[in-house]
Every structure is written in structure tokens, then in C-alpha cells.
XYZ file of C-alpha atoms in Angstrom:
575
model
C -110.566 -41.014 -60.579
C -110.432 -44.748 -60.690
C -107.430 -46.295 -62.058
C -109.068 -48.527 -64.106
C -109.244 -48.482 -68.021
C -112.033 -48.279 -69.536
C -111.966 -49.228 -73.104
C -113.098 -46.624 -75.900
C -113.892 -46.875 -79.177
C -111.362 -44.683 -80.457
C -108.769 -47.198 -78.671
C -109.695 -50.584 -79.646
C -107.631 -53.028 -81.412
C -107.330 -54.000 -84.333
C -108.594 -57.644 -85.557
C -106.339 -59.831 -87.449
C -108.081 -60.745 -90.803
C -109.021 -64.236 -91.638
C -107.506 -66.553 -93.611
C -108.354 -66.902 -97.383
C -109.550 -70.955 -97.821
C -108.858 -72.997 -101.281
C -108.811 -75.680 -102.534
C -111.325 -79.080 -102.431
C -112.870 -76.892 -99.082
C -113.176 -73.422 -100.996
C -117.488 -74.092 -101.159
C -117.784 -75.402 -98.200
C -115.814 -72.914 -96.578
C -117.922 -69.462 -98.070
C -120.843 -71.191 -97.312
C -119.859 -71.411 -93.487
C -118.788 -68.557 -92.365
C -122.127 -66.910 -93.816
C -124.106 -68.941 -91.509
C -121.889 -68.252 -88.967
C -121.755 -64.347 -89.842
C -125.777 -64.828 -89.353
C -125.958 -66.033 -86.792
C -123.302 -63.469 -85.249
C -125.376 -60.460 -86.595
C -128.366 -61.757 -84.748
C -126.309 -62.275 -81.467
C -124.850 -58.710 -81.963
C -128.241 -57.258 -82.945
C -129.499 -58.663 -79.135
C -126.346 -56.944 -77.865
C -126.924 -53.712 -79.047
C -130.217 -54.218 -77.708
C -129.128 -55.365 -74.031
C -126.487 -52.730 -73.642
C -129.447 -49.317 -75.289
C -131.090 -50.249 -72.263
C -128.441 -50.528 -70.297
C -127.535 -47.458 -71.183
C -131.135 -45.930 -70.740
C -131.426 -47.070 -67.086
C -128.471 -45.227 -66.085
C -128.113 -43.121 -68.660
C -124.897 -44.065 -70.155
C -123.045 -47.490 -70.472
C -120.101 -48.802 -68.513
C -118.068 -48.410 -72.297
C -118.899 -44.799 -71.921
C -116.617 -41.558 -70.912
C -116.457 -40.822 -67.547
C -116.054 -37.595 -66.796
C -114.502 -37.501 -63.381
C -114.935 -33.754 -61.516
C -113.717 -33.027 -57.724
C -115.953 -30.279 -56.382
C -115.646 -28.737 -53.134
C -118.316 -29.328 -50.627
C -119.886 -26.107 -51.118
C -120.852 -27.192 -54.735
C -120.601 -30.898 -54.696
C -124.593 -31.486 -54.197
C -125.649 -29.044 -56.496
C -123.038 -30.353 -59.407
C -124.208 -33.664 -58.599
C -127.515 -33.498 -59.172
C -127.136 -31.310 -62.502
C -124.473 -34.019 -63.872
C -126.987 -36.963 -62.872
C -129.551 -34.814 -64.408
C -127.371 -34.205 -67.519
C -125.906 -37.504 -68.004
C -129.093 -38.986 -68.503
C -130.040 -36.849 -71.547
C -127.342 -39.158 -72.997
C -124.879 -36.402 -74.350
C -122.789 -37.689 -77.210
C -118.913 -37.552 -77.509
C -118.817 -39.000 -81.352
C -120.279 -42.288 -80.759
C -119.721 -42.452 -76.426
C -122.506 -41.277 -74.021
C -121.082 -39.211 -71.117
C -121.569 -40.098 -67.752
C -120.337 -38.033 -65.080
C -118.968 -38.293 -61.541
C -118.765 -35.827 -59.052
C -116.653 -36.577 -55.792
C -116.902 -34.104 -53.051
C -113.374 -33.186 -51.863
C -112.084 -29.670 -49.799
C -110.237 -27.564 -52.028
C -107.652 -27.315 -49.723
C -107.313 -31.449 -50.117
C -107.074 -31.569 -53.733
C -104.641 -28.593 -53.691
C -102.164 -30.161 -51.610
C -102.158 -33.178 -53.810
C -101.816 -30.977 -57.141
C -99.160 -29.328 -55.515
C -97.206 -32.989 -54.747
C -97.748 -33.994 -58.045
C -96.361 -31.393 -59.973
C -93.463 -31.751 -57.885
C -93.608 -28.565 -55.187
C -95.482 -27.667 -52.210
C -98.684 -25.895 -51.209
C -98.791 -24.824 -47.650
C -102.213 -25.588 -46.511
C -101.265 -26.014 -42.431
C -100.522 -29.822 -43.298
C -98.339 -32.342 -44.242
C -97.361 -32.765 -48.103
C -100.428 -35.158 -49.664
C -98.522 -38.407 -51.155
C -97.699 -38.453 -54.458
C -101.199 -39.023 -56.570
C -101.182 -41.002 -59.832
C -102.083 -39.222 -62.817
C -105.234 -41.776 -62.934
C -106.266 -40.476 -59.814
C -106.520 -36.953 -60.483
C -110.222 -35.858 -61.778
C -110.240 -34.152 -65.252
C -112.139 -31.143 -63.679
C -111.602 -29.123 -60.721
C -114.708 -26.856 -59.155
C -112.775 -25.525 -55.880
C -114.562 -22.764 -54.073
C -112.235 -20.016 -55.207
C -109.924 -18.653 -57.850
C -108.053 -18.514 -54.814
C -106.805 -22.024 -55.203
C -105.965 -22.101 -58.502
C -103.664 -19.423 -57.962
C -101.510 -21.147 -55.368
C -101.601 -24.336 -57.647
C -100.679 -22.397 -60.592
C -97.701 -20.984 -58.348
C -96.338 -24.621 -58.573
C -97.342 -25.674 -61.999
C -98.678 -22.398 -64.335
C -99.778 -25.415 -66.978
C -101.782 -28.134 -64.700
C -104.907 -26.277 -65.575
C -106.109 -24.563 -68.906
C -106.142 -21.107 -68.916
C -110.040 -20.631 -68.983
C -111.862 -21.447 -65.841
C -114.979 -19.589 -66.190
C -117.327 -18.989 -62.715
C -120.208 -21.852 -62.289
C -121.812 -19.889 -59.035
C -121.002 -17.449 -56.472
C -120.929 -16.596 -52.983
C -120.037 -13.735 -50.610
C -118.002 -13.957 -47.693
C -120.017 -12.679 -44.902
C -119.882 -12.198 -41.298
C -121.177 -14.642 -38.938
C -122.490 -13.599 -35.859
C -125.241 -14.658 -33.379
C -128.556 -13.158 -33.791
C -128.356 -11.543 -30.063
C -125.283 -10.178 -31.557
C -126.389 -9.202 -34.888
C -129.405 -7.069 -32.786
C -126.359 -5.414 -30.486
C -124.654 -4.323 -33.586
C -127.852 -2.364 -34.872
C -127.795 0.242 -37.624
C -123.905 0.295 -37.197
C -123.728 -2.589 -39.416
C -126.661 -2.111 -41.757
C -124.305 -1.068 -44.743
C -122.066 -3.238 -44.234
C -118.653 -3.614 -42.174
C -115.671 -1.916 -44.107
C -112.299 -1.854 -43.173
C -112.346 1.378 -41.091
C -115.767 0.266 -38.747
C -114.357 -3.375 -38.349
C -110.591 -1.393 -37.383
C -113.301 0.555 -35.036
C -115.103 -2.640 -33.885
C -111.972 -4.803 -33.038
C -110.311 -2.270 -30.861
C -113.104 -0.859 -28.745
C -112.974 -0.828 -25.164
C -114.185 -3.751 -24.300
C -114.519 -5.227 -27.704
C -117.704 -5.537 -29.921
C -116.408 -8.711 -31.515
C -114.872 -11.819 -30.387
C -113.474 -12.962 -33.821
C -112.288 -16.790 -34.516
C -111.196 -17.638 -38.367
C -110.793 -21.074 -40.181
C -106.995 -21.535 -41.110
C -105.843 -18.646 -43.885
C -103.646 -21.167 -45.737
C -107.138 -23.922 -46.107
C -109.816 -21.867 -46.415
C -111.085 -19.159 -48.655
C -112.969 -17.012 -46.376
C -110.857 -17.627 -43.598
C -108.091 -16.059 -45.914
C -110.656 -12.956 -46.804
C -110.763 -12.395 -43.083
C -107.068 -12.172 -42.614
C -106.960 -9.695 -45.793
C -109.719 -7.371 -43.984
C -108.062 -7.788 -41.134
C -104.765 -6.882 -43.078
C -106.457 -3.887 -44.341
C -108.183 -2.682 -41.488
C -104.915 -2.318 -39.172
C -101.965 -1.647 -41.611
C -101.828 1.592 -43.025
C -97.930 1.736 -43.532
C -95.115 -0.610 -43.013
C -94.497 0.578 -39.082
C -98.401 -0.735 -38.109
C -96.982 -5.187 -38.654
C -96.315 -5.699 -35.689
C -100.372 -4.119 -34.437
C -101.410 -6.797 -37.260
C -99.173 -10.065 -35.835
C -101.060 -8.762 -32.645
C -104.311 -8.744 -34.134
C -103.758 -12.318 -35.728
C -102.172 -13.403 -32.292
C -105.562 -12.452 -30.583
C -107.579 -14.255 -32.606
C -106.814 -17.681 -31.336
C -106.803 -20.881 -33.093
C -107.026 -20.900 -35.762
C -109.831 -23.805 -36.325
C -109.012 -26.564 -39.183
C -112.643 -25.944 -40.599
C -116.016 -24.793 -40.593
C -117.618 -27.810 -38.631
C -115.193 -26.735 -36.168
C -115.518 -23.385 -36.260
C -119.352 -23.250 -35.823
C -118.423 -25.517 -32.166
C -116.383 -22.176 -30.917
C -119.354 -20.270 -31.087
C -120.073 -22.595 -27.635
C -117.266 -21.453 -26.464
C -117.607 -17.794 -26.748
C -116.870 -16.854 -30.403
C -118.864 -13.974 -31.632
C -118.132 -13.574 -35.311
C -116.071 -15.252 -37.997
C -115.629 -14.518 -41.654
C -117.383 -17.484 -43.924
C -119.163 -17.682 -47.158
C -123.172 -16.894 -46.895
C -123.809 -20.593 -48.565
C -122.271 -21.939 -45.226
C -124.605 -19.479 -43.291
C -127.593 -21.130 -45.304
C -126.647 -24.659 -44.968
C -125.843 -24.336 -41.207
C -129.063 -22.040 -40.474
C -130.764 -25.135 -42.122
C -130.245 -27.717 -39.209
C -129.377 -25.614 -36.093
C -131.753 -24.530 -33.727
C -129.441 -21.193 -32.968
C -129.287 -19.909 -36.796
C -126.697 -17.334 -37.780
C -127.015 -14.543 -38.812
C -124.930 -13.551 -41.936
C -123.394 -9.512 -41.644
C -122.559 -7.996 -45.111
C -118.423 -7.687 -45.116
C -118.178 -4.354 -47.589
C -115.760 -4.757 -50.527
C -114.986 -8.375 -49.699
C -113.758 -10.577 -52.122
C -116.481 -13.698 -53.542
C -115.784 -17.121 -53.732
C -116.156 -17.756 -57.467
C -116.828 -21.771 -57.756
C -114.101 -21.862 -61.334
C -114.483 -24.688 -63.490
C -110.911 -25.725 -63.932
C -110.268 -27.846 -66.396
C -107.189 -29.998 -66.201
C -104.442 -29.552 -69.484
C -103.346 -32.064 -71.895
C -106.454 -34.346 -71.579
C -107.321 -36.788 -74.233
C -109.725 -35.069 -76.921
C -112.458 -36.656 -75.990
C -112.340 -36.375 -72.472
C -111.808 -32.396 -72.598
C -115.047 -32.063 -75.498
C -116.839 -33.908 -72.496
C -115.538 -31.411 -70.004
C -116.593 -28.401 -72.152
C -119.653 -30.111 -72.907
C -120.547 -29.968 -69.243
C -119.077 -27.086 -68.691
C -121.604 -25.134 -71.015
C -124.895 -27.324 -69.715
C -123.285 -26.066 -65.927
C -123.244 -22.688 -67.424
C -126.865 -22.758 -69.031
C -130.174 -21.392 -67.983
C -131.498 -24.546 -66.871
C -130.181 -25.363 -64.107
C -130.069 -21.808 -62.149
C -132.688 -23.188 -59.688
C -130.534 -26.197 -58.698
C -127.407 -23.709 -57.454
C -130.163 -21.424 -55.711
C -131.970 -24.480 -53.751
C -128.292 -25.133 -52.835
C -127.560 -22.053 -51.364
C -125.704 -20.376 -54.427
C -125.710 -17.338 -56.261
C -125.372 -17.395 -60.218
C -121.741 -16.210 -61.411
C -123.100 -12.675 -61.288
C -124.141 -12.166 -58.125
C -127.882 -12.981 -58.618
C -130.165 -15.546 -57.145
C -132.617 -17.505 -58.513
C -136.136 -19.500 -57.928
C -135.235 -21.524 -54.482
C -132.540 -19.458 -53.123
C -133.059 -19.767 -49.022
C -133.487 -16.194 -47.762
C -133.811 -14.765 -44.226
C -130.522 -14.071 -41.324
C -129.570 -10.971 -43.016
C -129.180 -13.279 -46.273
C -131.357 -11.268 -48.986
C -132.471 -11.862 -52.577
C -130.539 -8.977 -53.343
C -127.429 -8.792 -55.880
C -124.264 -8.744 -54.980
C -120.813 -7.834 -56.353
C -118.786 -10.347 -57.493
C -115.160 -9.689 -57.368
C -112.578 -13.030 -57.010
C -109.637 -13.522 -55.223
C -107.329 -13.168 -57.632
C -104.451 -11.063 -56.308
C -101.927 -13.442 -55.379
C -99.407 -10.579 -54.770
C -102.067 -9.277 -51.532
C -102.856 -13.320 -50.683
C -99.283 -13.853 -50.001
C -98.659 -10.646 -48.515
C -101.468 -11.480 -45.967
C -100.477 -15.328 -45.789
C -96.679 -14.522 -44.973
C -97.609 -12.105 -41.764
C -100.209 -15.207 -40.475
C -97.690 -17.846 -41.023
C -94.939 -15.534 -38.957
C -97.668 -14.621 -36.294
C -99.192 -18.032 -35.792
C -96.489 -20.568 -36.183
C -93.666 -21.220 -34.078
C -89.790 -20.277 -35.007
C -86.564 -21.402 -34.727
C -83.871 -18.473 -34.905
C -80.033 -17.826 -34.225
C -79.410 -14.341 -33.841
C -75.860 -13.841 -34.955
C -74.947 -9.967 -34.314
C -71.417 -8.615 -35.108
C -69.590 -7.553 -31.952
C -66.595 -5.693 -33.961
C -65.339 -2.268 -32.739
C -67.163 -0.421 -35.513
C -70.883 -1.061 -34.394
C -69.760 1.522 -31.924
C -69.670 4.387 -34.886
C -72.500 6.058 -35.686
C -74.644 5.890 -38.526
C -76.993 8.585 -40.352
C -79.684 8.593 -42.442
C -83.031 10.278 -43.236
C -82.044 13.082 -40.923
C -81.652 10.712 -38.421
C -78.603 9.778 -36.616
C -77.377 6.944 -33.903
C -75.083 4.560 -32.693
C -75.113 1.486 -34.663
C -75.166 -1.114 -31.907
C -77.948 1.207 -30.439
C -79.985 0.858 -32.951
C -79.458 -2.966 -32.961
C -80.427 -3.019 -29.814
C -83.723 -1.057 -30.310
C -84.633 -3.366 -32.988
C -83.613 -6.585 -30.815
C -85.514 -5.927 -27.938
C -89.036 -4.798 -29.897
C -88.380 -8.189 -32.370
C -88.540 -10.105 -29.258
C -92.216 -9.776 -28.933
C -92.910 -10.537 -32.500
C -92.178 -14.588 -31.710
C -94.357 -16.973 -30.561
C -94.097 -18.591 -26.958
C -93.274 -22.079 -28.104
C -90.635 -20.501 -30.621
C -87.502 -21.649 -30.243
C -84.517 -18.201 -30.262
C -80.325 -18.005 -29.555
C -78.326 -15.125 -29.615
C -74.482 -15.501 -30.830
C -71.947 -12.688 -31.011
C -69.190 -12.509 -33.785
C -65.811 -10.742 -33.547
C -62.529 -11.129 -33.666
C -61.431 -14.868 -34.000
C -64.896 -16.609 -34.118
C -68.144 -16.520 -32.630
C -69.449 -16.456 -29.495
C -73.163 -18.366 -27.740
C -74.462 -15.658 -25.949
C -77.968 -16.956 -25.115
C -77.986 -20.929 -26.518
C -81.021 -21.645 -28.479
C -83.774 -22.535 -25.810
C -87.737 -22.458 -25.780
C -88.798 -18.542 -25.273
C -90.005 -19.584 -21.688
C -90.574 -16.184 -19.494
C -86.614 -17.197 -18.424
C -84.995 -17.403 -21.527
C -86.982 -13.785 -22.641
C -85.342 -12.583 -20.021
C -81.854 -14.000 -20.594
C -82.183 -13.184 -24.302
C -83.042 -8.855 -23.022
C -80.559 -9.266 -20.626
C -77.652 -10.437 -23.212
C -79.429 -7.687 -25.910
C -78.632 -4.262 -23.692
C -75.241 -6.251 -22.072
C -73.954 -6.206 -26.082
C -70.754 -4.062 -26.572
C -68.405 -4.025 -29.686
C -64.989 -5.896 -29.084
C -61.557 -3.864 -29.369
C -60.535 -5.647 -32.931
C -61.885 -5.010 -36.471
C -61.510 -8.316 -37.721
C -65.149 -9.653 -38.724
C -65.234 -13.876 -39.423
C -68.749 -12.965 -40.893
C -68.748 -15.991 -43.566
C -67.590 -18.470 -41.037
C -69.895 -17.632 -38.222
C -73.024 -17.967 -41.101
C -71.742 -21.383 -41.443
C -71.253 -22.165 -37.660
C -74.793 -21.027 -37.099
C -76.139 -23.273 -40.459
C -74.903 -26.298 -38.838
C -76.293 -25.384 -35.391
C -79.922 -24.721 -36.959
C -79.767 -28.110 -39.042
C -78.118 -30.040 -36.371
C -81.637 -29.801 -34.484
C -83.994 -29.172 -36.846
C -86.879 -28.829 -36.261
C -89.707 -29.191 -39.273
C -92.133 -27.739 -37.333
C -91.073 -24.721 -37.297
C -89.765 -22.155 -39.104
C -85.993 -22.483 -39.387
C -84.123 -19.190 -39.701
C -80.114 -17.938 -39.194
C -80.823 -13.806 -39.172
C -77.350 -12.326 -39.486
C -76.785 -8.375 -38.036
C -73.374 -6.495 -39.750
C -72.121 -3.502 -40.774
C -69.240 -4.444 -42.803
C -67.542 -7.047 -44.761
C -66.118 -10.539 -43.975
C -62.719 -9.718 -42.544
C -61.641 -13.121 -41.900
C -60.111 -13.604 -45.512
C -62.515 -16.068 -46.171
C -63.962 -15.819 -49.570
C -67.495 -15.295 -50.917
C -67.557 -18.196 -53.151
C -66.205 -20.698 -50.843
C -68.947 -19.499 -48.129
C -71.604 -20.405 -50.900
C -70.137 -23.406 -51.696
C -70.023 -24.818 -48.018
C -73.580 -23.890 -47.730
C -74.845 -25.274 -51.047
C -73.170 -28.540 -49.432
C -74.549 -28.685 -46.155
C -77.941 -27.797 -47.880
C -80.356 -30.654 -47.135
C -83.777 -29.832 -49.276
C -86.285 -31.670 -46.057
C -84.573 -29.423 -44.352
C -85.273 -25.857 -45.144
C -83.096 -23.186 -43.458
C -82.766 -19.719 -44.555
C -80.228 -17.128 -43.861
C -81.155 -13.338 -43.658
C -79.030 -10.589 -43.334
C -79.163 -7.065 -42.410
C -76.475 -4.760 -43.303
C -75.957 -1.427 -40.993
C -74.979 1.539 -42.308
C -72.588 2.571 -45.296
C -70.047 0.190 -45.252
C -71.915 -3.048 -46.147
C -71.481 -4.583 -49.288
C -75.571 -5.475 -50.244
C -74.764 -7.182 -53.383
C -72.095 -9.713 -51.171
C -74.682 -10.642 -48.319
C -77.267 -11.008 -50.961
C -75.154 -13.572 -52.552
C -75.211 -15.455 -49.514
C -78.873 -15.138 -48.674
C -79.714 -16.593 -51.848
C -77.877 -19.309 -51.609
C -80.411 -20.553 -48.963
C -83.242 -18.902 -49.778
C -83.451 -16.132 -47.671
C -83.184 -12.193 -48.556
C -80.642 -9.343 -47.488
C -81.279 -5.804 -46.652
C -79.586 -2.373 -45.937
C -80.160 0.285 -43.448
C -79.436 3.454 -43.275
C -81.732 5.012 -42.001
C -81.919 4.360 -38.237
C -85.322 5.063 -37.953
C -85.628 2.433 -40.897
C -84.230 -0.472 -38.478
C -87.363 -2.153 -36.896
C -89.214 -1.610 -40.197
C -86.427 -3.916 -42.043
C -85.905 -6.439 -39.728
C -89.760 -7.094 -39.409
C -89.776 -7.185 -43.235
C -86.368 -9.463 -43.054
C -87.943 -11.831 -40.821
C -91.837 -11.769 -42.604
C -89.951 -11.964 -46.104
């Protein structure tokens, strides 16, 4: 929205009244102003004129309400046309015509500046928006998905009223070449599911060559990591088969422009809404066609309305809101590509590519517990890390530990874990390995680039681990060594981590409180770093490393279970 004021009625000034005359001028001076206060009313009576058709031509004067509404692409044609078509029915707000202005803006966009505005940050695989003005944030929001409001509404649960009801719908669909779409046959006639795509991705060779737009800025692109999520995890043990999965897809591309180039380049199917399916089958020469993805989630098109808006300005937004809602414009979202709320199409609605005139089910995605879920596995599979290992050498990770039936010896099982967690990173993450025991710590492997070398230095130092002769643990004041190390190079593209492996206490006589204080100072908020532990066996005090994780931000755990150990530490380093 433009900064500029425009001046309502409900806000004008006052006017100072006139002065009372007397005296030898007290005729004169009636007589006066009534020819003057003629002549005025004729002058105003031509104004009123000039500005009704004014306000005719365009259908509402520059003194009007402007009702300023960001829509995402998807929608932005369709909404403008209905609020140019609207606007000049002259709708009424008291005495104020309506006029309203749609700009076209990614959700993904907008979101990141919501998110900087209300003070927090919404990862959408870019840098922080700056700051917007209130004045420059629209009064409605029409993003493709209850998706986004979600993640906005995880910074600020108030920026947007409660009721956002559904303008238009559209599934999320499977694109594939038509060559490919005639391979696939019967065996995709119903629909792909979770167990046929888990079929499909890991056939020998593979039926599908999938590519994805980035999770964390697009809708369907975040579907297709949930199916994907779905497909391959059955229990806890099966992350590391998805961080594969995600690892395999490549990219990810920044959006569906981009996206539709990979085909080119060998890309075979990708999850995306059936409106992009119509718009792009409506200039290529190569159309899509669109594969029905069973039990997917719909993009929902809500019509968020922001909170705390001037009376006016929010009647207007309901106002339009309703007419967007009404019967009369069902063939405008149809010519568009766009199914009404419930699933149905209308007069106009471009069929043909596997799209049909048949209903679908329309269920948004609205569980923010499965989005993250989904989101945190991506983020750990796709994007580089920086981690210190910091394991405790002491004489007691040569015990045993049992659990679940299930019994081993504790740096064993460290070891186990250490070596499979290797794969989990990226190539261009950055990982160290530091021993503590004794009197302080000790760099095993210094933190390098996971180069083919330093894999191999980091296995070699991994099965080369013994526990020390001496029960004295300086737990706290290795965490703190290891802080500094991580923000002495930070790096904020990636993610910075200290992961801590004990099975005891602090021994060093250093106390709880003071570790959590020397953190909480060398805490730098650009800076990010979180510390997670893992606590071996019986000994561990949970509630005491716990203390500590939160401190930065990170999370604790406790095993006991040997067989528990790579389970937990992929959790520990997803969490």
C-alpha cells in the first residue's frame, strides 16, 4: 500500500467559525456573506458535479477507500478483474465509494515481510525482507494456502483475524510429460498414493525423475516433501532413507518458472498445483500433463484479513470479501484456472491433460505440527552444517550400558552412532570432532569442509576413540570452549550446532548456573548457535543438560537403550 494519506470524511477537520460582525457594518455585513454563500453553493453544486463523474469513469473518486489486497500470482488476475468489476458498481462505505487494488505478490514474499514486521523470522530459503512500514502492508492477504498463514501466525497469532474463509481452490497434482503420463498407464489412473509413489521412486531403474520448488516458498513444493515424508517413513529408524530421498532430488528450484526449465534438463515429474498445469499448458507447445496425487492436501486461496484496521477499511474488506464469495463471479475463477472453495468448477474452467471437470476434495494445509515435521528433515537434508562434536573421553564410557533387552559398551555405541551420522551431512558441511576428559578438552579432527579427506580423518579419529584413565569430566567448560569456537567463525549460512556426547555429570566443580550464565553472555542473537546434548546411560542427570540446552536453544536427550542411539541422535540433530 502507498504511504500516502488519503483524506476521509470521517477524518476531516474541523472549521473555525466566523466571526459575529456589529456595529455601523452589521447590514452590510449579513447581506455579504449571503451573496457570497451563493455564489459558493453554485461553485460547490459544479463540484459535486465534476467529481460524480469522476467518480463514474473510474468508478470511485480519488477521496474514496482504497482497499489495498496482495494476492498471490495464482489468484491475482482473477481478483483483479472481479475487484475492477466490483468497484465500479460503486459500493458504499457510509458516504465513500470503494475502490480496490490488487497487487500481485508470491506468498512466500509477503510472508517474509509479515514475519520482519512483527518482529521474528519466517524461513522461506532467503534473507530476512527489511522492515515494512505499517502503510505498506495491504489490508488483505489472498496467499495460495492456509499454509502461509500458519507460519505467519507462528510469529504473530494476532496479525490476521481469525476468519479467513476459502475464495477458490486448487489441487496439487503431479506434473509429468505426456510421453510419461502414457508410460505410467493404468498404474496411475486412481491416483498416486503414498504406497505406489514409495513403489515408483525406488524401482529399479526409477519410473520418476522428481524435481520440487523449495519446501520452505512454495505450497506444493511443501505437499511433495509431506508425500514424500509419508511415503518412506514408517517409524523413526526409516530418517535417514527420507534425508536420502530429499538428497536425490536435487535442487531444489526457487520457483515454478524455474522448475518448468528442468523439465529440459531431464526432470520427469514435480508436485504443483493443477492451476499452474493450466496456465503453463496454455502457452507451451509441450503441455503437461497433470497426475492426480491421492489424499493430497489443496491450496485453499484464504482471504486473510489483516487485525486492528480502521472500521471502515475492514467493512470494505468484508464487503469484498462476500461479493468474492458470491455466485457471480464463479466463471471469472474458472476462466482463470480455479476451482470454487469446494472443489467444483464452473462455466470456463480449461479442461484436458488429465485436468477434468470433475470434483475434487478439498482438504488445506493446516497441520503445522506435520509442516514442520517435514520442513525440519528438508532443512537438515538440504542445507549445509556447521558442527563440533564434543564426545566425553572419561574412563566410564568404557562400562556398559543396558536397556530394552539390549546391552553394550557405551563408547561402542557412540561409535555406531558416529560413524552412521556421518553420512547424514551435506558435502559442503562444515564438522570437528573434540574429546573431553580429564583436565580439558582435546581437537581431535579441527573443524574442516567434509572433503572425501576430512570424512576420512573424522572415521579414522571415531573407531581410534578410547576412554582416558581419570573420572574427572570438565563437561561445562568444554560446552563453552566449543561455543566460542562455533561463534568465532560463524558461519550464517549454515546451520551452527555444538552436539555434546556424555554419560555423566560435570566433574570439574564447575557449576550449572555459572555455565548458563557464560553462555547467556557470549550469546550473540545474528548469531544463532545451539547446543545439543545426549546423555548415555543411567548416570546422566537429563534435567542438568537440559538446562544447558535451553539456554541456547537447543534440546537434550537420554539413552538407554542402545539400540535407541542412532534414533536419538538423528532426532537430536533434526530437532
Amino acid at each position: 500500500m502507498s504511504g500516502r494519506h488519503i483524506r476521509h470524511s470521517w477524518d476531516a477537520p474541523e472549521l473555525p467559525a466566523a466571526p459575529r460582525r456589529t456595529g455601523l457594518f452589521s447590514r452590510r455585513a449579513v447581506r455579504i456573506p449571503v451573496i457570497i454563500v451563493g455564489v459558493l453553493s453554485l461553485c460547490g453544486l459544479a463540484t459535486v458535479v465534476v467529481r460524480g463523474v469522476s467518480a463514474d469513469a473510474d468508478g470511485c473518486g480519488s477521496a474514496g477507500i482504497k482497499l489495498t489486497v496482495a494476492a498471490d500470482p495464482a489468484i491475482a488476475p482473477a481478483l483483479t478483474e472481479i475487484g475492477n468489476r466490483w468497484s465500479a458498481t460503486n459500493p458504499l462505505v457510509g458516504e465513500d465509494c470503494v475502490r480496490v487494488e490488487v497487487v500481485a505478490k508470491p506468498s512466500y514474499q509477503l510472508a517474509n515481510s509479515l514475519g520482519t514486521w512483527a518482529g521474528g523470522n519466517i524461513d522461506v530459503a532467503d534473507k530476512p525482507a527489511p522492515t515494512p512500514q505499517d502503510s505498506e502492508l495491504p489490508v488483505v492477504w489472498v496467499p495460495d494456502s492456509t499454509y502461509w498463514l500458519g507460519r505467519v501466525r507462528g510469529v504473530d497469532r494476532d496479525l490476521f483475524e481469525a476468519d479467513a474463509p476459502s475464495v477458490a481452490a486448487s489441487p496439487v497434482v503431479l506434473a509429468v510429460p505426456e510421453t510419461v503420463a502414457r508410460q505410467l498407464g493404468d498404474k496411475v489412473k486412481g491416483g498416486i498414493d503414498a504406497p505406489l509413489l514409495k513403489q515408483m521412486l525406488f524401482a529399479k531403474p526409477s519410473a520418476l525423475k522428481l524435481g520440487v520448488v523449495e519446501p520452505r516458498r512454495d505450497t506444493a513444493g511443501m505437499v511433495g516433501a509431506m508425500m514424500l515424508s509419508d511415503a518412506v517413513v514408517a517409524q523413526e529408524k526409516d530418517l535417514p532413507n527420507l534425508v536420502g530421498v530429499y538428497r536425490a532430488i536435487g535442487g531444489p528450484v526457487p520457483d515454478v518458472e524455474a522448475l518448468w526449465k528442468a523439465y529440459a534438463a531431464g526432470l520427469t515429474a514435480a508436485p504443483v498445483s493443477e492451476q499452474s498445469v493450466i496456465a503453463y499448458n496454455a502457452k507451451a507447445k509441450a503441455p503437461m500433463a497433470a497426475v492426480t496425487l491421492a489424499e493430497a492436501p489443496t491450496l485453499d486461496f484464504p482471504f486473510a484479513v489483516r487485525s486492528r484496521q480502521p472500521r471502515p477499511l475492514a467493512t470494505a474488506a468484508a464487503m469484498f470479501s462476500q461479493a468474492v464469495r458470491g455466485g457471480e463471479y464463479k466463471s471469472v475463477f474458472a476462466e482463470n484456472g480455479l476451482r470454487t472453495p469446494d472443489g467444483q468448477v464452473s462455466t470456463g474452467f480449461p479442461t484436458g491433460h488429465g485436468v477434468t471437470s470433475a470434483g475434487v476434495f478439498v482438504q488445506p494445509l493446516a497441520d503445522m505440527n506435520k509442516v514442520r515435521s517435514a520442513m525440519t528433515v528438508w532443512v537438515a537434508a538440504k542445507t549445509p552444517s556447521r558442527v563440533i562434536a564434543l564426545v566425553d573421553a572419561t574412563s566410564s564410557m568404557g562400562r556398559t550400558m543396558t536397556g530394552g533387552g539390549n546391552t553394550a559398551v557405551r563408547m561402542n555405541v557412540l561409535r555406531s552412532a558416529a560413524e552412521n551420522g556421518l553420512r547424514l551431512f551435506t558435502d559442503d558441511s562444515e564438522l570437528g570432532l573434540w574429546a573431553f576428559a580429564g583436565k580439558g578438552h582435546v581437537p581431535l579432527v579441527p573443524l574442516g569442509e567434509l572433503t572425501r579427506s576430512q570424512r576420512a580423518k573424522l572415521l579414522t579419529a571415531v573407531r581410534q576413540a578410547a576412554p582416558q584413565p581419570t573420572d574427572v569430566s570438565p563437561l561445562y567448560q568444554s560446552v563453552i570452549a566449543g561455543y566460542r569456537e562455533l561463534l568465532k567463525g560463524y558461519d550464517p549460512a549454515r546451520s551452527n550446532t555444538l552436539v555434546v556426547f556424555t554419560d555423566g555429570r560435570d566433574g570439574s566443580g564447575m557449576q550449572l548456573r555459572t555455565v548458563q550464565k557464560e553462555l547467556e553472555k557470549l550469546a550473540d542473537v545474528t548469531k544463532p548457535i545451539r547446543v545439543v546434548l545426549l546423555g548415555l546411560g543411567p548416570d546422566v542427570k537429563l534435567a542438568d543438560l537440559q538446562s544447558v540446552a535451553d539456554t541456547t536453544g537447543g534440546v537434550a536427550f537420554q539413552v538407554t537403550d542402545p539400540a535407541q542411539m542412532e534414533t536419538i541422535f538423528l532426532r537430536a540433530l533434526l530437532a
